[in-house]
Amino acid sequence: MAYILAINPGSTSTKIALFEGEKEVFTKTLRHSAEEISVFERIIDQLRFREDAIIRALNENGVKLGDVKVIVGRGGLLRPIPSGVYEVNAGMLDDLSSSRYGEHASNLGGILAAELASRIDGARAFIADPVVVDELSDIARIGGHPMFPRISIFHALNQKAIAKLYAREQGKDYASLNLVVAHLGGGVSVAAHSGGRVVDVNNALFGEGPFSPERTGGIAAMQLADVCYSGKYTLSEIKKIISGKGGIVAHLGTNSFKEVEDRVAAGDAKAKLISDAFAYNVAKAIGGMAAALSGKVDAILLTGGIAYGKELMQQIADMVSFIAPVKVYPGEDEMGALAGNALAVIEGREEVKKY
């Protein structure tokens, strides 16, 4: 039996999923308590701890590590690269382990894949569509000052998977379609897909685009400058306000959109206002990306965890359906997307790229 193992490390969990071809054998979320994680000074120091947890989980599900022939990890913070599947190599491992482009739990994805593959004769280690996928058009890179070029950081894995899924459903080539895809989760990314590339997208981590459950999105630069020099906050506190403690959690004290929906249903006027503002901002961003495609949009796709909210999705659709048909894909199948990318390489449908 030859399996594909997908690995997606988060700050307090490691998601793993085992696939035989396109069939999911099992999936499991390995939870790591704050006490367990706190003993490690840096994320890279968690490598053996998480590796051992993965091997135990495989054993508990009756799978021998030697039966896994391909391991694909969630790509971390690397230098900007085009979309695709990349074989983990020494240069990538050096960038991930040193946190050269930023420290994040997802950096462990490629490292874990390589470490586990090194234990298996003939196994290969990949990453696919990391958050740093960069296919921006030249004009989309220009910010309002040379010091501030626009940077592509977004939910590339789910955005690409959903866009390609829609294309397959329509019996068309992804590269032949113009799509606007909105990923709505803890962060929000709204992207223009054209010619098989994401030609424009808001930086979903550093403060562009709509606000989200945990992020401020775009805010007035002068207001931010005043707060930065008020003497009330440290640099780390300001960064946390922008990404982590901004957005809906700052307005309503929760980062759960389900809770927001429950509060709206119970008649909470403030929750209704913030929820409406969220939908309004997402719709405006979709309109902006439609303009980036000169209004030639084949479909608008809504995805991510927040997309389970039917009333909210209808609210957004009502504002943007004049542009193009709207289709909703609730949730995000990151594990299936990782495995699917690896399978495409194995079956020769996609060429593996070199980092």
Short mmCIF file of C-alpha atoms in Angstrom, two decimals:
data_model
loop_
_atom_site.label_atom_id
_atom_site.label_comp_id
_atom_site.label_asym_id
_atom_site.label_seq_id
_atom_site.Cartn_x
_atom_site.Cartn_y
_atom_site.Cartn_z
CA MET A 1 0.00 0.00 0.00
CA ALA A 2 1.42 3.42 -0.97
CA TYR A 3 -0.03 6.37 0.89
CA ILE A 4 0.14 10.16 0.71
CA LEU A 5 0.48 11.87 4.09
CA ALA A 6 -0.59 15.52 4.38
CA ILE A 7 0.65 17.62 7.31
CA ASN A 8 -0.67 21.04 8.37
CA PRO A 9 0.95 22.45 11.54
CA GLY A 10 -0.90 25.14 13.48
CA SER A 11 0.11 27.06 16.57
CA THR A 12 -1.47 24.54 19.00
CA SER A 13 -2.26 21.61 16.73
CA THR A 14 -0.93 19.44 13.92
CA LYS A 15 -3.50 18.25 11.40
CA ILE A 16 -2.63 15.09 9.52
CA ALA A 17 -4.53 13.19 6.85
CA LEU A 18 -3.69 9.96 5.06
CA PHE A 19 -4.80 9.40 1.48
CA GLU A 20 -4.74 6.44 -0.87
CA GLY A 21 -4.96 8.19 -4.22
CA GLU A 22 -7.94 10.55 -3.95
CA LYS A 23 -9.51 8.52 -1.13
CA GLU A 24 -9.07 9.82 2.40
CA VAL A 25 -8.14 6.96 4.72
CA PHE A 26 -8.28 9.00 7.92
CA THR A 27 -7.76 12.49 9.23
CA LYS A 28 -6.81 13.57 12.72
CA THR A 29 -6.06 16.78 14.58
CA LEU A 30 -3.28 16.33 17.12
CA ARG A 31 -3.85 18.87 19.90
CA HIS A 32 -0.89 20.39 21.72
CA SER A 33 -1.57 22.01 25.08
CA ALA A 34 -0.17 25.40 25.99
CA GLU A 35 1.94 23.70 28.66
CA GLU A 36 3.48 21.33 26.10
CA ILE A 37 4.22 24.12 23.62
CA SER A 38 5.54 26.58 26.22
CA VAL A 39 8.67 24.53 26.92
CA PHE A 40 9.96 25.30 23.40
CA GLU A 41 11.65 28.65 22.90
CA ARG A 42 11.28 28.66 19.10
CA ILE A 43 8.87 26.97 16.73
CA ILE A 44 11.70 24.97 15.11
CA ASP A 45 12.43 23.48 18.54
CA GLN A 46 9.04 21.69 18.35
CA LEU A 47 10.17 19.52 15.44
CA ARG A 48 10.87 16.24 17.28
CA PHE A 49 7.86 16.69 19.55
CA ARG A 50 5.50 17.02 16.58
CA GLU A 51 7.28 14.33 14.57
CA ASP A 52 6.84 11.81 17.39
CA ALA A 53 3.16 12.77 17.72
CA ILE A 54 2.59 12.10 13.99
CA ILE A 55 4.29 8.71 14.10
CA ARG A 56 2.22 7.73 17.18
CA ALA A 57 -0.98 8.74 15.39
CA LEU A 58 -0.08 6.66 12.34
CA ASN A 59 0.67 3.65 14.54
CA GLU A 60 -2.60 4.07 16.42
CA ASN A 61 -4.42 3.93 13.09
CA GLY A 62 -2.59 0.80 11.99
CA VAL A 63 -0.34 2.51 9.45
CA LYS A 64 3.36 1.82 9.15
CA LEU A 65 5.52 4.84 8.31
CA GLY A 66 7.20 2.77 5.60
CA ASP A 67 3.89 2.50 3.72
CA VAL A 68 3.88 6.26 3.14
CA LYS A 69 5.56 7.15 -0.14
CA VAL A 70 4.78 10.87 -0.42
CA ILE A 71 4.60 13.44 2.38
CA VAL A 72 3.26 16.90 1.61
CA GLY A 73 3.43 19.67 4.19
CA ARG A 74 1.73 23.03 4.42
CA GLY A 75 4.17 25.55 3.04
CA GLY A 76 5.39 28.21 5.45
CA LEU A 77 6.84 31.71 5.20
CA LEU A 78 9.30 31.52 2.32
CA ARG A 79 10.44 34.00 -0.30
CA PRO A 80 7.71 34.86 -2.83
CA ILE A 81 7.20 31.98 -5.29
CA PRO A 82 4.71 31.08 -8.05
CA SER A 83 1.86 28.68 -7.34
CA GLY A 84 2.63 24.97 -7.54
CA VAL A 85 4.13 21.91 -5.88
CA TYR A 86 7.72 22.19 -4.67
CA GLU A 87 10.08 19.42 -3.66
CA VAL A 88 11.58 20.19 -0.27
CA ASN A 89 15.31 20.86 -0.73
CA ALA A 90 18.21 22.16 1.33
CA GLY A 91 17.59 25.81 0.45
CA MET A 92 13.95 25.59 1.49
CA LEU A 93 14.82 23.82 4.73
CA ASP A 94 17.38 26.51 5.54
CA ASP A 95 14.86 29.32 4.99
CA LEU A 96 12.14 27.55 6.99
CA SER A 97 14.30 26.50 9.93
CA SER A 98 16.02 29.89 10.23
CA SER A 99 12.69 31.75 9.89
CA ARG A 100 14.44 33.99 7.36
CA TYR A 101 11.11 35.32 6.08
CA GLY A 102 9.18 35.09 9.35
CA GLU A 103 8.44 32.62 12.12
CA HIS A 104 5.16 30.71 11.91
CA ALA A 105 4.00 27.22 12.84
CA SER A 106 3.38 26.44 9.15
CA ASN A 107 7.16 26.61 8.64
CA LEU A 108 7.26 23.16 10.23
CA GLY A 109 5.18 21.67 7.39
CA GLY A 110 8.02 21.30 4.92
CA ILE A 111 10.54 20.41 7.62
CA LEU A 112 8.34 17.64 9.04
CA ALA A 113 7.72 16.30 5.54
CA ALA A 114 11.47 16.11 4.86
CA GLU A 115 12.30 14.59 8.25
CA LEU A 116 9.69 11.85 7.94
CA ALA A 117 10.55 11.15 4.29
CA SER A 118 14.20 10.72 5.25
CA ARG A 119 13.14 7.69 7.33
CA ILE A 120 11.46 5.99 4.35
CA ASP A 121 13.28 4.44 1.43
CA GLY A 122 12.31 6.24 -1.79
CA ALA A 123 9.82 8.64 -0.18
CA ARG A 124 9.43 12.20 -1.45
CA ALA A 125 8.68 15.40 0.45
CA PHE A 126 6.69 18.30 -1.02
CA ILE A 127 4.98 21.53 -0.09
CA ALA A 128 2.13 23.04 -2.13
CA ASP A 129 0.80 26.59 -2.59
CA PRO A 130 2.19 28.27 0.55
CA VAL A 131 0.78 31.60 1.74
CA VAL A 132 3.63 33.45 -0.01
CA VAL A 133 2.50 32.45 -3.52
CA ASP A 134 3.15 35.55 -5.62
CA GLU A 135 1.66 35.93 -9.10
CA LEU A 136 0.76 39.63 -8.89
CA SER A 137 0.73 41.67 -12.07
CA ASP A 138 3.35 44.41 -12.22
CA ILE A 139 0.77 47.15 -11.82
CA ALA A 140 -0.75 45.45 -8.74
CA ARG A 141 2.60 45.64 -6.92
CA ILE A 142 2.69 49.42 -6.86
CA GLY A 143 1.76 50.97 -3.53
CA GLY A 144 1.45 54.64 -2.62
CA HIS A 145 5.14 55.01 -1.78
CA PRO A 146 8.29 53.16 -2.94
CA MET A 147 8.87 52.10 0.67
CA PHE A 148 5.58 50.20 0.68
CA PRO A 149 5.26 47.86 -2.31
CA ARG A 150 2.22 45.60 -2.22
CA ILE A 151 3.06 42.06 -1.07
CA SER A 152 1.21 38.84 -1.84
CA ILE A 153 0.35 36.90 1.33
CA PHE A 154 -2.99 35.09 1.20
CA HIS A 155 -4.84 31.79 1.48
CA ALA A 156 -3.25 30.43 -1.68
CA LEU A 157 -3.86 26.74 -0.97
CA ASN A 158 -7.64 27.04 -0.55
CA GLN A 159 -8.04 29.82 -3.11
CA LYS A 160 -6.37 27.76 -5.84
CA ALA A 161 -8.13 24.53 -4.84
CA ILE A 162 -11.58 26.14 -4.96
CA ALA A 163 -10.90 27.93 -8.24
CA LYS A 164 -9.73 24.68 -9.86
CA LEU A 165 -12.70 22.78 -8.39
CA TYR A 166 -15.12 25.29 -9.91
CA ALA A 167 -13.33 25.00 -13.26
CA ARG A 168 -13.65 21.19 -13.21
CA GLU A 169 -17.34 21.45 -12.34
CA GLN A 170 -17.82 23.71 -15.37
CA GLY A 171 -15.80 21.42 -17.61
CA LYS A 172 -13.35 24.22 -18.27
CA ASP A 173 -9.64 24.88 -17.87
CA TYR A 174 -8.87 26.99 -14.79
CA ALA A 175 -6.54 29.13 -16.91
CA SER A 176 -9.41 30.04 -19.24
CA LEU A 177 -11.53 31.62 -16.49
CA ASN A 178 -11.65 35.01 -14.80
CA LEU A 179 -12.71 34.48 -11.19
CA VAL A 180 -13.01 36.50 -8.01
CA VAL A 181 -12.45 34.24 -5.00
CA ALA A 182 -13.10 35.40 -1.43
CA HIS A 183 -11.67 33.26 1.39
CA LEU A 184 -13.50 34.17 4.59
CA GLY A 185 -11.93 32.77 7.75
CA GLY A 186 -9.77 34.04 10.62
CA GLY A 187 -8.23 36.14 7.89
CA VAL A 188 -9.88 37.34 4.69
CA SER A 189 -8.34 37.31 1.22
CA VAL A 190 -10.16 38.46 -1.91
CA ALA A 191 -8.34 37.65 -5.13
CA ALA A 192 -8.60 38.16 -8.87
CA HIS A 193 -7.76 34.96 -10.79
CA SER A 194 -6.97 35.32 -14.49
CA GLY A 195 -5.05 33.11 -16.90
CA GLY A 196 -4.39 30.59 -14.13
CA ARG A 197 -2.73 33.22 -11.93
CA VAL A 198 -3.75 35.31 -8.94
CA VAL A 199 -3.03 38.67 -10.54
CA ASP A 200 -4.18 40.72 -7.53
CA VAL A 201 -5.06 39.99 -3.91
CA ASN A 202 -5.09 41.85 -0.62
CA ASN A 203 -2.28 41.08 1.83
CA ALA A 204 -4.38 39.05 4.27
CA LEU A 205 -1.81 39.14 7.07
CA PHE A 206 -0.27 42.63 7.10
CA GLY A 207 -3.38 44.81 7.06
CA GLU A 208 -5.02 45.08 3.64
CA GLY A 209 -8.55 44.46 2.50
CA PRO A 210 -11.66 43.78 4.60
CA PHE A 211 -11.45 43.36 8.36
CA SER A 212 -11.82 39.79 9.59
CA PRO A 213 -12.56 38.00 12.86
CA GLU A 214 -9.00 38.71 14.05
CA ARG A 215 -7.47 41.32 11.71
CA THR A 216 -8.07 45.02 11.15
CA GLY A 217 -7.74 44.91 7.40
CA GLY A 218 -7.13 48.28 5.77
CA ILE A 219 -7.12 51.21 8.19
CA ALA A 220 -6.27 54.89 7.72
CA ALA A 221 -2.49 55.32 7.79
CA MET A 222 -2.60 58.64 9.66
CA GLN A 223 -4.79 57.18 12.40
CA LEU A 224 -2.40 54.26 12.78
CA ALA A 225 0.61 56.60 12.89
CA ASP A 226 -1.01 58.61 15.70
CA VAL A 227 -1.63 55.44 17.73
CA CYS A 228 1.91 54.18 17.11
CA TYR A 229 3.42 57.37 18.53
CA SER A 230 0.92 57.83 21.35
CA GLY A 231 3.26 56.14 23.79
CA LYS A 232 0.49 53.76 24.85
CA TYR A 233 1.60 50.71 22.87
CA THR A 234 4.77 48.79 22.08
CA LEU A 235 5.57 47.67 18.53
CA SER A 236 4.56 44.09 19.34
CA GLU A 237 1.23 45.33 20.76
CA ILE A 238 0.54 47.36 17.61
CA LYS A 239 1.29 44.32 15.43
CA LYS A 240 -1.09 42.26 17.56
CA ILE A 241 -3.82 44.86 17.11
CA ILE A 242 -3.38 44.62 13.33
CA SER A 243 -3.27 40.81 13.23
CA GLY A 244 -4.66 38.82 16.14
CA LYS A 245 -6.67 41.28 18.21
CA GLY A 246 -8.22 43.42 15.49
CA GLY A 247 -11.40 43.14 13.48
CA ILE A 248 -14.49 41.50 14.92
CA VAL A 249 -12.78 40.41 18.14
CA ALA A 250 -11.92 44.07 18.83
CA HIS A 251 -15.50 45.18 18.18
CA LEU A 252 -17.41 42.34 19.82
CA GLY A 253 -14.96 40.43 22.04
CA THR A 254 -15.23 37.20 20.05
CA ASN A 255 -13.47 35.79 16.98
CA SER A 256 -16.26 33.24 16.39
CA PHE A 257 -18.54 34.27 13.58
CA LYS A 258 -20.99 31.60 14.71
CA GLU A 259 -21.29 33.46 18.00
CA VAL A 260 -21.79 36.72 16.11
CA GLU A 261 -24.61 35.11 14.10
CA ASP A 262 -26.22 33.81 17.30
CA ARG A 263 -26.05 37.30 18.82
CA VAL A 264 -27.60 38.79 15.69
CA ALA A 265 -30.42 36.23 15.83
CA ALA A 266 -30.99 37.16 19.49
CA GLY A 267 -31.49 40.81 18.54
CA ASP A 268 -28.05 42.23 19.43
CA ALA A 269 -27.99 45.51 17.47
CA LYS A 270 -24.22 46.04 17.71
CA ALA A 271 -23.51 42.50 16.49
CA LYS A 272 -25.87 43.13 13.57
CA LEU A 273 -24.06 46.36 12.69
CA ILE A 274 -20.61 44.73 12.75
CA SER A 275 -21.84 41.71 10.80
CA ASP A 276 -23.38 43.99 8.18
CA ALA A 277 -20.14 45.99 8.02
CA PHE A 278 -18.17 42.80 7.46
CA ALA A 279 -20.41 41.78 4.55
CA TYR A 280 -20.25 45.33 3.17
CA ASN A 281 -16.44 45.40 3.24
CA VAL A 282 -16.13 41.95 1.62
CA ALA A 283 -18.56 43.01 -1.13
CA LYS A 284 -16.56 46.21 -1.76
CA ALA A 285 -13.36 44.17 -2.06
CA ILE A 286 -15.03 41.80 -4.53
CA GLY A 287 -16.11 44.81 -6.58
CA GLY A 288 -12.53 46.08 -6.57
CA MET A 289 -11.19 42.77 -7.86
CA ALA A 290 -13.89 42.75 -10.55
CA ALA A 291 -12.55 46.12 -11.67
CA ALA A 292 -9.04 44.63 -11.73
CA LEU A 293 -10.45 42.12 -14.25
CA SER A 294 -12.06 44.94 -16.28
CA GLY A 295 -15.48 43.63 -15.27
CA LYS A 296 -14.94 40.40 -17.20
CA VAL A 297 -15.76 37.95 -14.38
CA ASP A 298 -17.03 34.43 -15.02
CA ALA A 299 -17.94 33.72 -11.38
CA ILE A 300 -17.53 34.89 -7.80
CA LEU A 301 -16.63 32.12 -5.36
CA LEU A 302 -17.13 32.43 -1.58
CA THR A 303 -15.26 29.98 0.64
CA GLY A 304 -13.74 29.51 4.10
CA GLY A 305 -15.23 28.76 7.51
CA ILE A 306 -17.46 31.85 7.58
CA ALA A 307 -19.06 30.71 4.31
CA TYR A 308 -21.19 28.25 6.33
CA GLY A 309 -23.35 31.22 7.32
CA LYS A 310 -26.12 31.07 4.71
CA GLU A 311 -27.73 34.42 5.53
CA LEU A 312 -24.40 36.25 5.47
CA MET A 313 -23.44 34.64 2.14
CA GLN A 314 -26.79 35.64 0.70
CA GLN A 315 -26.21 39.17 1.96
CA ILE A 316 -22.86 39.36 0.14
CA ALA A 317 -24.32 37.71 -2.97
CA ASP A 318 -27.12 40.27 -3.10
CA MET A 319 -24.50 43.04 -3.29
CA VAL A 320 -22.23 41.49 -5.93
CA SER A 321 -24.36 39.18 -8.10
CA PHE A 322 -24.79 41.99 -10.65
CA ILE A 323 -21.11 41.36 -11.50
CA ALA A 324 -21.25 37.59 -12.06
CA PRO A 325 -22.90 34.43 -10.71
CA VAL A 326 -22.01 33.66 -7.09
CA LYS A 327 -21.23 30.16 -5.81
CA VAL A 328 -20.51 29.23 -2.20
CA TYR A 329 -18.01 26.56 -1.11
CA PRO A 330 -18.21 26.45 2.72
CA GLY A 331 -15.13 25.45 4.70
CA GLU A 332 -11.65 24.77 3.46
CA ASP A 333 -10.35 21.33 2.54
CA GLU A 334 -6.68 22.13 3.04
CA MET A 335 -5.71 18.51 3.64
CA GLY A 336 -7.44 17.33 0.50
CA ALA A 337 -5.86 20.21 -1.43
CA LEU A 338 -2.38 19.28 -0.19
CA ALA A 339 -2.84 15.61 -1.08
CA GLY A 340 -4.45 16.48 -4.40
CA ASN A 341 -1.48 18.60 -5.40
CA ALA A 342 0.92 15.79 -4.51
CA LEU A 343 -1.18 13.28 -6.44
CA ALA A 344 -1.12 15.53 -9.51
CA VAL A 345 2.69 15.32 -9.47
CA ILE A 346 2.69 11.55 -8.94
CA GLU A 347 0.30 11.05 -11.85
CA GLY A 348 2.23 13.39 -14.12
CA ARG A 349 -0.53 16.01 -14.38
CA GLU A 350 1.68 18.66 -12.83
CA GLU A 351 5.43 19.19 -12.83
CA VAL A 352 7.20 19.55 -9.52
CA LYS A 353 8.97 22.90 -9.11
CA LYS A 354 12.37 23.69 -7.60
CA TYR A 355 12.71 26.22 -4.81
#
